[in-house]
Coordinates of C-alpha atoms in Angstrom, one line a residue:
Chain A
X961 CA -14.1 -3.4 -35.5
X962 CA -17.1 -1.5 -34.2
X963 CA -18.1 -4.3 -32.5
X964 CA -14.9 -4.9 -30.4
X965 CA -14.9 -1.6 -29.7
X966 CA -18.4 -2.3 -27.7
X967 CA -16.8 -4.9 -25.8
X968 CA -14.4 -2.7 -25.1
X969 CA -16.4 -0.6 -23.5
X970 CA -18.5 -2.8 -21.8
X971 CA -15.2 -4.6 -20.3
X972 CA -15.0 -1.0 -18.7
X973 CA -18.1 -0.4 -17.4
X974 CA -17.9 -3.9 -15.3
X975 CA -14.2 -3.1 -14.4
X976 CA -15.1 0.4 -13.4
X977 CA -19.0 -1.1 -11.2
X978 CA -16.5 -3.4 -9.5
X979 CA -14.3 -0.9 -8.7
X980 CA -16.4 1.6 -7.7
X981 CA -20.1 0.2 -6.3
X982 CA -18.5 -0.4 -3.3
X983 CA -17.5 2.8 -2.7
X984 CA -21.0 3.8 -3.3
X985 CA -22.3 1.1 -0.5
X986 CA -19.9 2.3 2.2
X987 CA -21.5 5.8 1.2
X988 CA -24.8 5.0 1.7
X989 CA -24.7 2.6 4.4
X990 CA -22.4 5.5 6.5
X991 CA -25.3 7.8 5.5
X992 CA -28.0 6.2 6.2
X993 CA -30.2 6.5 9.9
X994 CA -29.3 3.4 12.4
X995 CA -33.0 2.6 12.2
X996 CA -32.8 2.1 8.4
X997 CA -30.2 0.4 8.5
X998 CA -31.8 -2.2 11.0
X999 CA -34.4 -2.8 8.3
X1000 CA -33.8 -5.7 5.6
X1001 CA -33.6 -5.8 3.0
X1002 CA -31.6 -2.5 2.6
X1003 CA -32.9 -0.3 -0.2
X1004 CA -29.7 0.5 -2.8
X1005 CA -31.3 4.1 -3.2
X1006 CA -30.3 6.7 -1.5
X1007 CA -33.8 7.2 -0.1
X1008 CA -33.4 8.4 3.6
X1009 CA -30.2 10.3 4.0
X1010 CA -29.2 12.0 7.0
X1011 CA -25.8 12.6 9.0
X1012 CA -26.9 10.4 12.1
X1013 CA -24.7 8.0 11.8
X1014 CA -21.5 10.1 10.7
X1015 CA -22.4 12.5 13.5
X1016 CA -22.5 9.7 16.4
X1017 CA -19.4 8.3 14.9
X1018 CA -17.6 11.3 15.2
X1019 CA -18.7 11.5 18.9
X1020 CA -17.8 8.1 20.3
X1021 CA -14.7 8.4 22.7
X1022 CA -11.5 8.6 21.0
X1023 CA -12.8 9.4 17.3
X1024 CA -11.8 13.0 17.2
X1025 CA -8.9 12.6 19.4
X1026 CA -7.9 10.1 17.0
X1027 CA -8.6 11.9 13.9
X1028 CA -6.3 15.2 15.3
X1029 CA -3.5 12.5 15.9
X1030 CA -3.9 11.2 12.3
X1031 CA -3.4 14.8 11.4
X1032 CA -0.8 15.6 13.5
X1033 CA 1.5 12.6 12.9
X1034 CA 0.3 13.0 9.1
X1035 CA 1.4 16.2 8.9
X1036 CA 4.4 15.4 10.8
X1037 CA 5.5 12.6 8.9
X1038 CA 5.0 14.6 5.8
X1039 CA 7.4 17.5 7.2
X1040 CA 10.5 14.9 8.6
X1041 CA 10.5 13.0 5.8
X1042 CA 11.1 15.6 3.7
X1043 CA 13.4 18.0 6.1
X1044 CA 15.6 14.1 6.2
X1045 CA 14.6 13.0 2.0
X1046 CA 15.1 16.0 -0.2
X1047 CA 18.8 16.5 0.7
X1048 CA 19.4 12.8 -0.1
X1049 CA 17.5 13.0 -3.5
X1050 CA 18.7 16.0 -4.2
X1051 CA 22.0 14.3 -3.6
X1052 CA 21.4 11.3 -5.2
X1053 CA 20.4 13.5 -8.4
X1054 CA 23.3 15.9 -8.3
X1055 CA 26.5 14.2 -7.6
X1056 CA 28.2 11.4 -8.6
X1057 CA 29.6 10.1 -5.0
X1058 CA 31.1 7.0 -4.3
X1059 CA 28.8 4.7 -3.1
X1060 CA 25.6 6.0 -4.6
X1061 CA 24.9 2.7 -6.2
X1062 CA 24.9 0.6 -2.8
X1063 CA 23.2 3.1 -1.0
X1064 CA 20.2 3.3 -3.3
X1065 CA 19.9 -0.4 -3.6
X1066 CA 19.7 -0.5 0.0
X1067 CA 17.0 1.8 0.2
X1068 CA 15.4 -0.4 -2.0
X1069 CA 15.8 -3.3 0.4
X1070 CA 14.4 -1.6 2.9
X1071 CA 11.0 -2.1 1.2
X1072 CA 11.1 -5.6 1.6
X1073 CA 11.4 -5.1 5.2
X1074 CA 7.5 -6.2 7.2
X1075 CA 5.9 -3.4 8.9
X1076 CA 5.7 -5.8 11.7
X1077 CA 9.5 -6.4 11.8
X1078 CA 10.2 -3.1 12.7
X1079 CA 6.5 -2.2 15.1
X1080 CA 7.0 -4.7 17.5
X1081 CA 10.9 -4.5 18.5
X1082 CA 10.2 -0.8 18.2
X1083 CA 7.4 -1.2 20.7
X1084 CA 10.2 -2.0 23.5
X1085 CA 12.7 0.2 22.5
X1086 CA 10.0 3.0 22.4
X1087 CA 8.9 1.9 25.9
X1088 CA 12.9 2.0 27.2
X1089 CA 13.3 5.5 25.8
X1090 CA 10.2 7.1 26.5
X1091 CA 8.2 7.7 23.1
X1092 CA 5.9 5.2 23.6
X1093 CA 2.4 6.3 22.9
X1094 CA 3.5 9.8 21.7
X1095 CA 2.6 10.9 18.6
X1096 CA 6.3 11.3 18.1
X1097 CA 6.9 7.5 18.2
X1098 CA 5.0 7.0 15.5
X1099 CA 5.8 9.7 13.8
X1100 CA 9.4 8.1 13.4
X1101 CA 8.2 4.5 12.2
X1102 CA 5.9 6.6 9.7
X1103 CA 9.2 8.5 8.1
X1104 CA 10.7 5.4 8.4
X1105 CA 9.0 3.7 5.9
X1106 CA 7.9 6.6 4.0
X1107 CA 11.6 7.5 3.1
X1108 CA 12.8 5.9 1.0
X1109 CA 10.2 6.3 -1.4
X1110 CA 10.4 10.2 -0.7
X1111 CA 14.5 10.1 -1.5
X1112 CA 13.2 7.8 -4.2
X1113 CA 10.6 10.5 -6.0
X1114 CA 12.9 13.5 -5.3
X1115 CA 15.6 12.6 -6.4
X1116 CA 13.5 11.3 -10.0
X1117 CA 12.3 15.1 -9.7
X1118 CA 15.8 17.0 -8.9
X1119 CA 16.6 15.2 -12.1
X1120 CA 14.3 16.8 -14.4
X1121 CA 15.1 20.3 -12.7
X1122 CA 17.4 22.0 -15.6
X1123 CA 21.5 22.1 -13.5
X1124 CA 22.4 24.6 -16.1
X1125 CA 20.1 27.5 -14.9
X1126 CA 21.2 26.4 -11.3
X1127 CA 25.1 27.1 -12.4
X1128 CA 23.6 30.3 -14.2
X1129 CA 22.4 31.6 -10.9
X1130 CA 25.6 30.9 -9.0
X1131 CA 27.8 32.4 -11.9
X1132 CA 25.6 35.2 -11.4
X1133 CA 26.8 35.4 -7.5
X1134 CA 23.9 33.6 -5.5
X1135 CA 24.9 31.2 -3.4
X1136 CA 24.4 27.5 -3.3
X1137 CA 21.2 27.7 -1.4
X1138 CA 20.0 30.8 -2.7
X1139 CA 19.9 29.1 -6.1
X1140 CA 18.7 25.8 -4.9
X1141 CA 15.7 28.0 -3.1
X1142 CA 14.6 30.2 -5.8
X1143 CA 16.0 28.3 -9.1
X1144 CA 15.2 24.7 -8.2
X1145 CA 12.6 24.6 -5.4
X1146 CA 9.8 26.6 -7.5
X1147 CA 10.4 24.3 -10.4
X1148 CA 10.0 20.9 -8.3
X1149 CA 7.4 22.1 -6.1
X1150 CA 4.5 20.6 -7.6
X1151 CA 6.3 17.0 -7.6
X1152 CA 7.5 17.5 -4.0
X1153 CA 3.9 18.2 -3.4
X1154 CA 2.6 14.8 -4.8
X1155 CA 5.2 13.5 -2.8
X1156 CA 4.1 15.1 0.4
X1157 CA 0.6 13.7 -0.3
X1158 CA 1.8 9.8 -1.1
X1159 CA 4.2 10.6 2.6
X1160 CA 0.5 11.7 4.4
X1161 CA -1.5 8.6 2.8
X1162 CA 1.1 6.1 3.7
X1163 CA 0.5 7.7 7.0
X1164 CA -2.9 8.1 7.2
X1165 CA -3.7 4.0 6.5
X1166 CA -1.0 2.6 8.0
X1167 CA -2.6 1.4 11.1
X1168 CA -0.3 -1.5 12.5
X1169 CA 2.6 -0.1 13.7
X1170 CA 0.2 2.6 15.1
X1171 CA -1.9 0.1 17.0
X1172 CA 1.4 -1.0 18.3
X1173 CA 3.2 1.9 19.0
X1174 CA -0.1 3.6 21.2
X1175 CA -2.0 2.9 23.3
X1176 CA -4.0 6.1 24.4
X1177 CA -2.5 8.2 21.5
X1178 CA -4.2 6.0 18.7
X1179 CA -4.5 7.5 15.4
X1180 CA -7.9 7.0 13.4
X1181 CA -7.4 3.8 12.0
X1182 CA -5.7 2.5 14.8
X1183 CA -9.1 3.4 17.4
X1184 CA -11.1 1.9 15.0
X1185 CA -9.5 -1.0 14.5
X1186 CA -8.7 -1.6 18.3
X1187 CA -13.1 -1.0 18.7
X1188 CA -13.7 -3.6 16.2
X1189 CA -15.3 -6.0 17.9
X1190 CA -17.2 -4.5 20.6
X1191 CA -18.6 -2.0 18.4
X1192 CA -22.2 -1.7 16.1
X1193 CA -22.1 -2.4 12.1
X1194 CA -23.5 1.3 12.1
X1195 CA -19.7 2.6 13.6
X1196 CA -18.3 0.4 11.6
X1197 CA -19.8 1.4 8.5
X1198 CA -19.0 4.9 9.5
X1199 CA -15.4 4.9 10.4
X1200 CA -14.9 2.9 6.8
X1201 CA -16.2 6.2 4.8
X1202 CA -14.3 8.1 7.5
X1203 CA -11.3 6.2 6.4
X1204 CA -12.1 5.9 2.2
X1205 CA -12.4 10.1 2.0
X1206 CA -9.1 11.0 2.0
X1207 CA -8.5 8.6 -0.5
X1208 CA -11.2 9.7 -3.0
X1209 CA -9.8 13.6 -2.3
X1210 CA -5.7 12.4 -2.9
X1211 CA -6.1 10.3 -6.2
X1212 CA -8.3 13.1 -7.4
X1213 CA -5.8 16.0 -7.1
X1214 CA -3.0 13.5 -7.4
X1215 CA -3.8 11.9 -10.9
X1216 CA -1.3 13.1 -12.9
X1217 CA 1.3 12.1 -10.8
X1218 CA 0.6 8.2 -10.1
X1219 CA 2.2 6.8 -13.3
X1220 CA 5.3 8.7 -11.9
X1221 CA 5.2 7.8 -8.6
X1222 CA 3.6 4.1 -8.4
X1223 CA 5.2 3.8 -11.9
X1224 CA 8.3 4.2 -13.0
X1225 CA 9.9 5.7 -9.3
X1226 CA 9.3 2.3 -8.2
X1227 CA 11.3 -0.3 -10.6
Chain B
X731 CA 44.1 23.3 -8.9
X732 CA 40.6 24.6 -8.1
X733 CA 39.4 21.4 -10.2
X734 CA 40.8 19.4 -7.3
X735 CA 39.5 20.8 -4.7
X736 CA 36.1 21.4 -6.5
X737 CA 36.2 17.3 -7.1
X738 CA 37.2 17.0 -3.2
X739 CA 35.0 19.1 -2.1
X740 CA 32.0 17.2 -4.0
X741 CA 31.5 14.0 -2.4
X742 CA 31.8 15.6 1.0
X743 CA 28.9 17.5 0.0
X744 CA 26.6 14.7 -0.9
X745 CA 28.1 12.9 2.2
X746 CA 26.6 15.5 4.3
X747 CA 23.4 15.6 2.2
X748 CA 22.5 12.0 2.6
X749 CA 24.2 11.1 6.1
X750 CA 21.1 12.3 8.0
X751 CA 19.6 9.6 5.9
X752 CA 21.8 7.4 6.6
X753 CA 21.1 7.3 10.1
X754 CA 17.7 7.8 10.3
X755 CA 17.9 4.6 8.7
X756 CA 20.1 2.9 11.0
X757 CA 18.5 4.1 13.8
X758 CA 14.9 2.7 12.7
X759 CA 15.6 -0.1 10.3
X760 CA 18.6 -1.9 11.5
X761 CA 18.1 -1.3 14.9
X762 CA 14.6 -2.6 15.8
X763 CA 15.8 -5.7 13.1
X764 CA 18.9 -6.8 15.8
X765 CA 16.8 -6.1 18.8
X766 CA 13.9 -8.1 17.5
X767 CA 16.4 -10.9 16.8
X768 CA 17.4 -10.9 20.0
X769 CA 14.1 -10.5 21.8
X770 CA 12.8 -13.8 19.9
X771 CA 15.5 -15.7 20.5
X772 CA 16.4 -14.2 24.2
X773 CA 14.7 -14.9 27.6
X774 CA 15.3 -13.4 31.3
X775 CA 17.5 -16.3 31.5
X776 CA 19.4 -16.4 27.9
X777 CA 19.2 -18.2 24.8
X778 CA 15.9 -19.5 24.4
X779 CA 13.9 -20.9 21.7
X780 CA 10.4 -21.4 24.2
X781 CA 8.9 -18.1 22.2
X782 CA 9.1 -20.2 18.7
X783 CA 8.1 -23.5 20.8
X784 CA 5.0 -21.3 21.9
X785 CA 4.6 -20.1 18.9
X786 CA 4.4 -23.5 16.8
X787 CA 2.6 -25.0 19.7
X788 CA -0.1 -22.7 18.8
X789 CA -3.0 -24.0 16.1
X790 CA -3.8 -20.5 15.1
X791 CA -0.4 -20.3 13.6
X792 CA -0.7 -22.9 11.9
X793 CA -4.1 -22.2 10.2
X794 CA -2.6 -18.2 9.9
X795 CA 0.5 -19.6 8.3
X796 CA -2.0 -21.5 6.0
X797 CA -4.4 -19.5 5.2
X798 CA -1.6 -16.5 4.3
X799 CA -0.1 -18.9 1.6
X800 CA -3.3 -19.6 0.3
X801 CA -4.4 -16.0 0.3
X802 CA -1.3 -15.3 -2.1
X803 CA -1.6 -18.2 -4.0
X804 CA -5.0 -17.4 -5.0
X805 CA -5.0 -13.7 -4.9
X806 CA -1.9 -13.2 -6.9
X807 CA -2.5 -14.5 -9.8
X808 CA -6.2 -13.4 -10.5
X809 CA -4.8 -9.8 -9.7
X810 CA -2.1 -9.8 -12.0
X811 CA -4.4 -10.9 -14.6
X812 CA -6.9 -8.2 -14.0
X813 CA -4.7 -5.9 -14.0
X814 CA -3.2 -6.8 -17.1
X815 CA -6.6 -6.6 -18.4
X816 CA -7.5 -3.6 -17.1
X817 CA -4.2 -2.2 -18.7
X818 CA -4.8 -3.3 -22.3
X819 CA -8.3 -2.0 -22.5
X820 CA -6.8 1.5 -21.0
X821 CA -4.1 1.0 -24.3
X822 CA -7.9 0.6 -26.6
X823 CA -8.6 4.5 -25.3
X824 CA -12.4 3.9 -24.3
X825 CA -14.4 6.4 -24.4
X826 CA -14.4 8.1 -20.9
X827 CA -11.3 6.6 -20.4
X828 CA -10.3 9.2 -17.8
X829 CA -12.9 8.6 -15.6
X830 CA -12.7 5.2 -15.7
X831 CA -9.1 5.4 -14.8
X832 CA -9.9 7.8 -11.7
X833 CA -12.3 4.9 -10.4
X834 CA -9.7 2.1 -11.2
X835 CA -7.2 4.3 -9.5
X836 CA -8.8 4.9 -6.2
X837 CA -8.1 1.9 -4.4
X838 CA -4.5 3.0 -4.8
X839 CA -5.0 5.2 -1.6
X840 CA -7.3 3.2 0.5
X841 CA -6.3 0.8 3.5
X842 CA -6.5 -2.7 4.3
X843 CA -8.5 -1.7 7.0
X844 CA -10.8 0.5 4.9
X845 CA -11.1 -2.2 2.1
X846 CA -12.5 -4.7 5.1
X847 CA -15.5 -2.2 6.0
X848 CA -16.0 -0.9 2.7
X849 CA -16.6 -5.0 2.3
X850 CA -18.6 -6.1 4.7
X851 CA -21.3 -3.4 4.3
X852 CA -21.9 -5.7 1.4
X853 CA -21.1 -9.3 3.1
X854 CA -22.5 -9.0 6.5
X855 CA -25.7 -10.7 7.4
X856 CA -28.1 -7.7 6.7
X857 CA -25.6 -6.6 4.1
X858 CA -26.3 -5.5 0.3
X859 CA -25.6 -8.7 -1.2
X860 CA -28.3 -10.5 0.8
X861 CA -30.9 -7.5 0.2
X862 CA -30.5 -8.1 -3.8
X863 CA -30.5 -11.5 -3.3
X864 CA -33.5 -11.5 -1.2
X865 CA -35.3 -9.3 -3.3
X866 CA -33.9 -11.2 -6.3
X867 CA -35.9 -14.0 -4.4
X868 CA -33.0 -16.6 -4.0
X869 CA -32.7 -16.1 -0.2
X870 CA -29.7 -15.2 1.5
X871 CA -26.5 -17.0 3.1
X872 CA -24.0 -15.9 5.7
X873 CA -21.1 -15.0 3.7
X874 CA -18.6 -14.4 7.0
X875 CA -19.8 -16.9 9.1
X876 CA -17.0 -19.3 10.5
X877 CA -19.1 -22.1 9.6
X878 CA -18.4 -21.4 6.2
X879 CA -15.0 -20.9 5.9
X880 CA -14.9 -21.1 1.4
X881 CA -17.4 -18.0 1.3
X882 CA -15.1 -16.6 3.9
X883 CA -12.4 -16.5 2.2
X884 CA -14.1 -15.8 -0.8
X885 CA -14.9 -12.2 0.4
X886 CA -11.6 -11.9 1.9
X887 CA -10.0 -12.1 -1.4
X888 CA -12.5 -10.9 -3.4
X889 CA -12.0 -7.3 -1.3
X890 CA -8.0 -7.6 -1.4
X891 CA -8.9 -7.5 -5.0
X892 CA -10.6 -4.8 -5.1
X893 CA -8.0 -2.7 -3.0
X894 CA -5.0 -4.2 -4.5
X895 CA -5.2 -4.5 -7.9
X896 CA -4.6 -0.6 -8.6
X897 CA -1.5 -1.1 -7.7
X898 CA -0.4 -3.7 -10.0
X899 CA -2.8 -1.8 -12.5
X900 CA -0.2 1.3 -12.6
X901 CA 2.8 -0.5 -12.5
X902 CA 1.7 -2.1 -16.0
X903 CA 0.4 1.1 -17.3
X904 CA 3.6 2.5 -16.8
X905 CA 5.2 -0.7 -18.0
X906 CA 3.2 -0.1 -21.4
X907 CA 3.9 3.5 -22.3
X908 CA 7.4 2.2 -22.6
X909 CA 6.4 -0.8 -25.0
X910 CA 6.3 1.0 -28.8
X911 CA 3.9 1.2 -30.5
X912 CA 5.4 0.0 -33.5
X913 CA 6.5 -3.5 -32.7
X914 CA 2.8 -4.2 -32.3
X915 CA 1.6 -2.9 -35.7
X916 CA 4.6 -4.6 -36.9
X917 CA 2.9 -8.0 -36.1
X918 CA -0.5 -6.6 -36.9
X919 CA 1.1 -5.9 -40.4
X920 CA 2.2 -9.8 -40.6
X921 CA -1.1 -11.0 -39.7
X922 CA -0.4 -11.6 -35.8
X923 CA -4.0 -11.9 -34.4
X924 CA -4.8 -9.7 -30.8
X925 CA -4.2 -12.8 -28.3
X926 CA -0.8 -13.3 -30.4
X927 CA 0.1 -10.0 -30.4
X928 CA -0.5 -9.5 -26.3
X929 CA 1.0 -12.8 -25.9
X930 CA 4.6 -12.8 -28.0
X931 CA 5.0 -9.2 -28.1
X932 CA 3.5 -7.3 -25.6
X933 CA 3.7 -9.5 -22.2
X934 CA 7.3 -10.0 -22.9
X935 CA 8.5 -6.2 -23.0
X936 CA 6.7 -6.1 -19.9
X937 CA 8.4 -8.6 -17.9
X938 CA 10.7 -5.9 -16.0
X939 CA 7.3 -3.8 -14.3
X940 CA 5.6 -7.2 -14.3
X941 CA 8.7 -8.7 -11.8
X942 CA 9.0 -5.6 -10.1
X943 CA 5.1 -5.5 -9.1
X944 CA 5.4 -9.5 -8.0
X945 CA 7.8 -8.7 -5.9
X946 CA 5.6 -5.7 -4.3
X947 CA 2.8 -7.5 -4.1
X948 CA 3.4 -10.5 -3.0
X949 CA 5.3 -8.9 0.5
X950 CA 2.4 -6.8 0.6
X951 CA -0.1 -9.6 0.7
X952 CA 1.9 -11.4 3.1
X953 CA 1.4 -8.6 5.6
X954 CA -2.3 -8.3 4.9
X955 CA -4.6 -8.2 8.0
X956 CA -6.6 -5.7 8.8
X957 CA -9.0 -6.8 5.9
X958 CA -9.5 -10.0 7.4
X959 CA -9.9 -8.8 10.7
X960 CA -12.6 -6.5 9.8
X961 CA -14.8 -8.9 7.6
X962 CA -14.2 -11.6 10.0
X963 CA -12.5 -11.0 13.7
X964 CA -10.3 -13.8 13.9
X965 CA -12.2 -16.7 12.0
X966 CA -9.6 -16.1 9.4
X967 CA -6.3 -16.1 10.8
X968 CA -3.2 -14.3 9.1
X969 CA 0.1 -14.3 10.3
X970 CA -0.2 -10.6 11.1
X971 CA -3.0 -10.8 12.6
X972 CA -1.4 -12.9 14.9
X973 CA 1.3 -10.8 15.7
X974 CA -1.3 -8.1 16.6
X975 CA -3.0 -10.8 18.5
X976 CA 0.0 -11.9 20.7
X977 CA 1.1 -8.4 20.8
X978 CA -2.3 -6.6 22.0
X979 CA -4.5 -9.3 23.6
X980 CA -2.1 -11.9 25.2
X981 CA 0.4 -9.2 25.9
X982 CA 3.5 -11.2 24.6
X983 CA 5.6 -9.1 22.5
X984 CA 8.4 -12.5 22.0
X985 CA 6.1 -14.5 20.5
X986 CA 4.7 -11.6 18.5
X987 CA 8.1 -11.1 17.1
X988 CA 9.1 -14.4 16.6
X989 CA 5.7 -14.7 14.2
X990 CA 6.9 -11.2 12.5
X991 CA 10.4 -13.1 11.8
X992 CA 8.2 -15.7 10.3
X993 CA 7.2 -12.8 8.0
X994 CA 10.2 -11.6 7.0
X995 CA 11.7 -14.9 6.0
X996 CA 8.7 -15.3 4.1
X997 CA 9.1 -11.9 2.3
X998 CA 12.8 -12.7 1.6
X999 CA 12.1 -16.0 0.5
X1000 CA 9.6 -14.6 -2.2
X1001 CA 11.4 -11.8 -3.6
X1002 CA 14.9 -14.1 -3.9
X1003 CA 12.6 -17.0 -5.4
X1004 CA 11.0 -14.4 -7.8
X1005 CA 14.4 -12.9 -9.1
X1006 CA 15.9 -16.7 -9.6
X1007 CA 12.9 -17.9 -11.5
X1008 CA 13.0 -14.7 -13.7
X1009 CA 16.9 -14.9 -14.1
X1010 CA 17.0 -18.7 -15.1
X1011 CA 14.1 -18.7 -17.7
X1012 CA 14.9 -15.5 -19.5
X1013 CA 13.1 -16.3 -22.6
X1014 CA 10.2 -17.8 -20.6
X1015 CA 7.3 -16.2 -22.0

């Protein structure tokens, strides 16, 4: 038995240097000078640190303009989808309405729909009405996709929100909203929160329909991607950490709600 | 009476809750699905099917179209192994367990795009891998280059991998905590040994998570590209790429939605294929 449990254990250490040597790479190459990174072969140590390479990333053309319209349409995304979601989970959770079975199935559906499908006719309709590289644009194909998944997760939330201490409330003379904004909203908050989060990561690395949608507007992932080619392995290297932080900071604070969310929110 | 009105009055309510749904959905699902119909299919002078005739005239598609089906014939099944793996030592509790979830959890969160640089910091020429190799002493080998397209593909699938196998990772996690526990000691009890066990017992009661993260996964990998793009340019071809391709380079948005078409009859292909298969073998282990 002992000894299983050793290969146990060893199974995880490989799993867990697979999963996260790389990460450590991307951090040391982004952080290392240009110069050392010309020499070969590259030392695995972190032996000569320094922000060079971060620093002239951040000041090509287009990086920070690009990171502000990450944020922007992040942020924005995050705030429509909810503003459009949490009424339909809420919904969806609270009353039995005719056609509530079709219309979540079809928000399921909706996940089998390409990115691409929707980015490139949206391009010309985009360009016919005007939102064409604006952060708005994008901002709509982002809470596009991230919708359903938000109606999806509220609605799992509003369900474990008590309905009798909503009715208490009401009995007690508040009305509808009143008790939906001080008995519900405090008690769901921290779901809606991981929620928000999943809405401003789906955001945050979607970069096709963003390369799509912009063309002087890009978002982060969409500049770097669209620099590629012309540009030196040190950017590269650079705009990859500049892309992997957010991630590292959102599973982090997020942990105990992936099995929810990735989960069971998902069959 | 106030019954009745109360029951009236209900699903007008969640009418009016939802219908801004509703049409936020209309307006960017349905819509841009007609319109892209018609601009594949539609030129300044009709009907046309020149954009697919383009398109099929074109040897990249061909080799994206290939290279796609190969990505998710390979890549599929080594993730979903893995995965299951990873989930059944998470089910030993290791020691350290959380921490080793964390790090099996973060490439949840990270992009195709990110995945491909994280990547070739470690494939390029002048990349880790060749540094431990060279100082291993067993000279080093150009992973990306387009004159070797196996070690090319190699890296691309090794780093969808590493990005994508989270996802499958928590979808079986999840999966597990609603498998009891006591069907398992059951068979422990009668002698079952662990590869038995995971085989009859386990694997089955998973089958509805399992299905559902086949289904995700495999329209996911089928709109891969940005990890390609950034380990190799476009030495390795996918068909998304290609739509970004015609799209951004040769500025021709019909052909670049008649490839994205291509796409979606792929993805709709898959998921009906995969809830057939499942349906007609229901005791298919």
């Amino acid at each position: 038995m002992t000894r299983r449990r050793l290969w146990v254990q060893l199974a995880c250490i490989a799993i867990t240097l697979f999963m996260g040597l790389p990460l450590y790479l991307i951090t040391l190459a982004a952080l290392s000078s240009r110069e050392s990174l010309n020499q070969f072969p590259l030392s695995l140590l972190p032996t000569s640190l320094n922000g060079e390479t971060m620093s002239t990333f951040l000041q090509s053309t287009g990086i920070v303009g690009g990171l502000i319209n990450s944020l922007t349409i992040g942020l924005s995304t995050v705030l429509l989808s909810l503003l459009v979601g949490l009424p339909a989970g809420y919904a969806i959770a609270r009353f039995a309405f005719r056609g509530r079975d079709p219309y979540q199935v079809g928000l399921l559906l909706t996940r089998a729909l390409p990115i691409v499908v929707l980015s490139v006719p949206l391009g010309r309709i985009f360009l016919d009405t005007g939102l064409y590289d604006t952060t708005y644009g994008v901002t709509l194909l982002h809470t596009a996709l991230a919708l359903p998944t938000t109606i999806l997760i509220t609605s799992a939330i509003f369900l474990g929100v008590s309905r009798e201490q909503e009715e208490a409330a009401m009995i007690f003379g508040a009305s509808p909203f009143a008790a939906f904004a001080r008995i519900v909203v405090p008690q769901a908050l921290p779901g809606i929160a991981a929620s928000a989060m999943f809405t401003f990561v789906l955001s945050w690395n979607e970069v096709l329909g963003a390369s799509i949608l912009t063309l002087n507007r890009r978002t982060l992932p969409a500049q770097v991607l669209a620099t590629l080619a012309d540009s030196p392995l040190a950017f590269r290297f650079a705009g990859g950490l500049a892309l992997v932080v957010p991630a590292l900071i959102f599973i982090a604070v997020a942990r105990r709600y992936l099995l929810n969310m990735w989960g069971t929110t998902l069959r | 009476m106030p019954a009745r009105v109360r029951r009236r009055g209900r699903p007008s309510a969640a009418l009016l809750l939802i219908l801004p749904s509703i049409v936020f959905m209309a307006a960017l699902f349905v819509w841009p699905l007609v319109s892209g119909i018609a601009q594949a299919f539609s030129g300044p002078d009709g009907p046309t099917t020149a954009y697919v005739r383009r398109m099929a005239d074109d040897p990249y598609f061909w080799d994206a179209t290939r290279n796609t089906a190969l990505l998710i014939v390979v890549l599929i099944p080594l993730q979903f192994a893995l995965a299951v793996v990873m989930a059944l030592l998470m089910r030993e509790r290791p020691r350290l367990a959380g921490l080793h979830f964390y790090i099996w959890v973060v490439p949840l969160a990270i992009s195709d795009l990110a995945a491909g640089l994280v990547w070739l910091s470690i494939f390029t020429d002048r990349g880790y891998l060749n540094s431990v190799l060279d100082q291993l002493g067993l000279g080093t080998y150009s992973w990306l280059s387009f004159e070797h397209p196996g070690t090319m593909f190699l890296a691309v699938v090794i780093a969808e991998l590493w990005r994508a196998t989270s996802l499958v990772f928590v979808i079986v996690v999840a999966g597990l905590q609603g498998v009891p526990r006591d069907y398992d000691e059951a068979a422990e009890v009668f002698g079952a040994t662990y590869w038995q066990r995971v085989r009859h017992v386990i694997l089955p009661q998973l089958r509805p998570s399992l299905q559902v993260a086949l289904i995700l996964r495999t329209i996911l990998a089928l709109e891969a590209f940005a990890v390609a793009q950034a380990l190799t340019g476009r030495n390795f071809p996918l068909l998304v790429g290609e739509t970004y391709q015609w799209y951004y380079t040769l500025q021709n948005p019909n052909v670049a939605t008649a490839i994205a078409l291509v796409v979606l009859t792929l993805s709709i292909v898959a998921a009906v294929g995969y809830l057939r298969l499942m349906r007609r073998h229901p005791e298919a282990r």
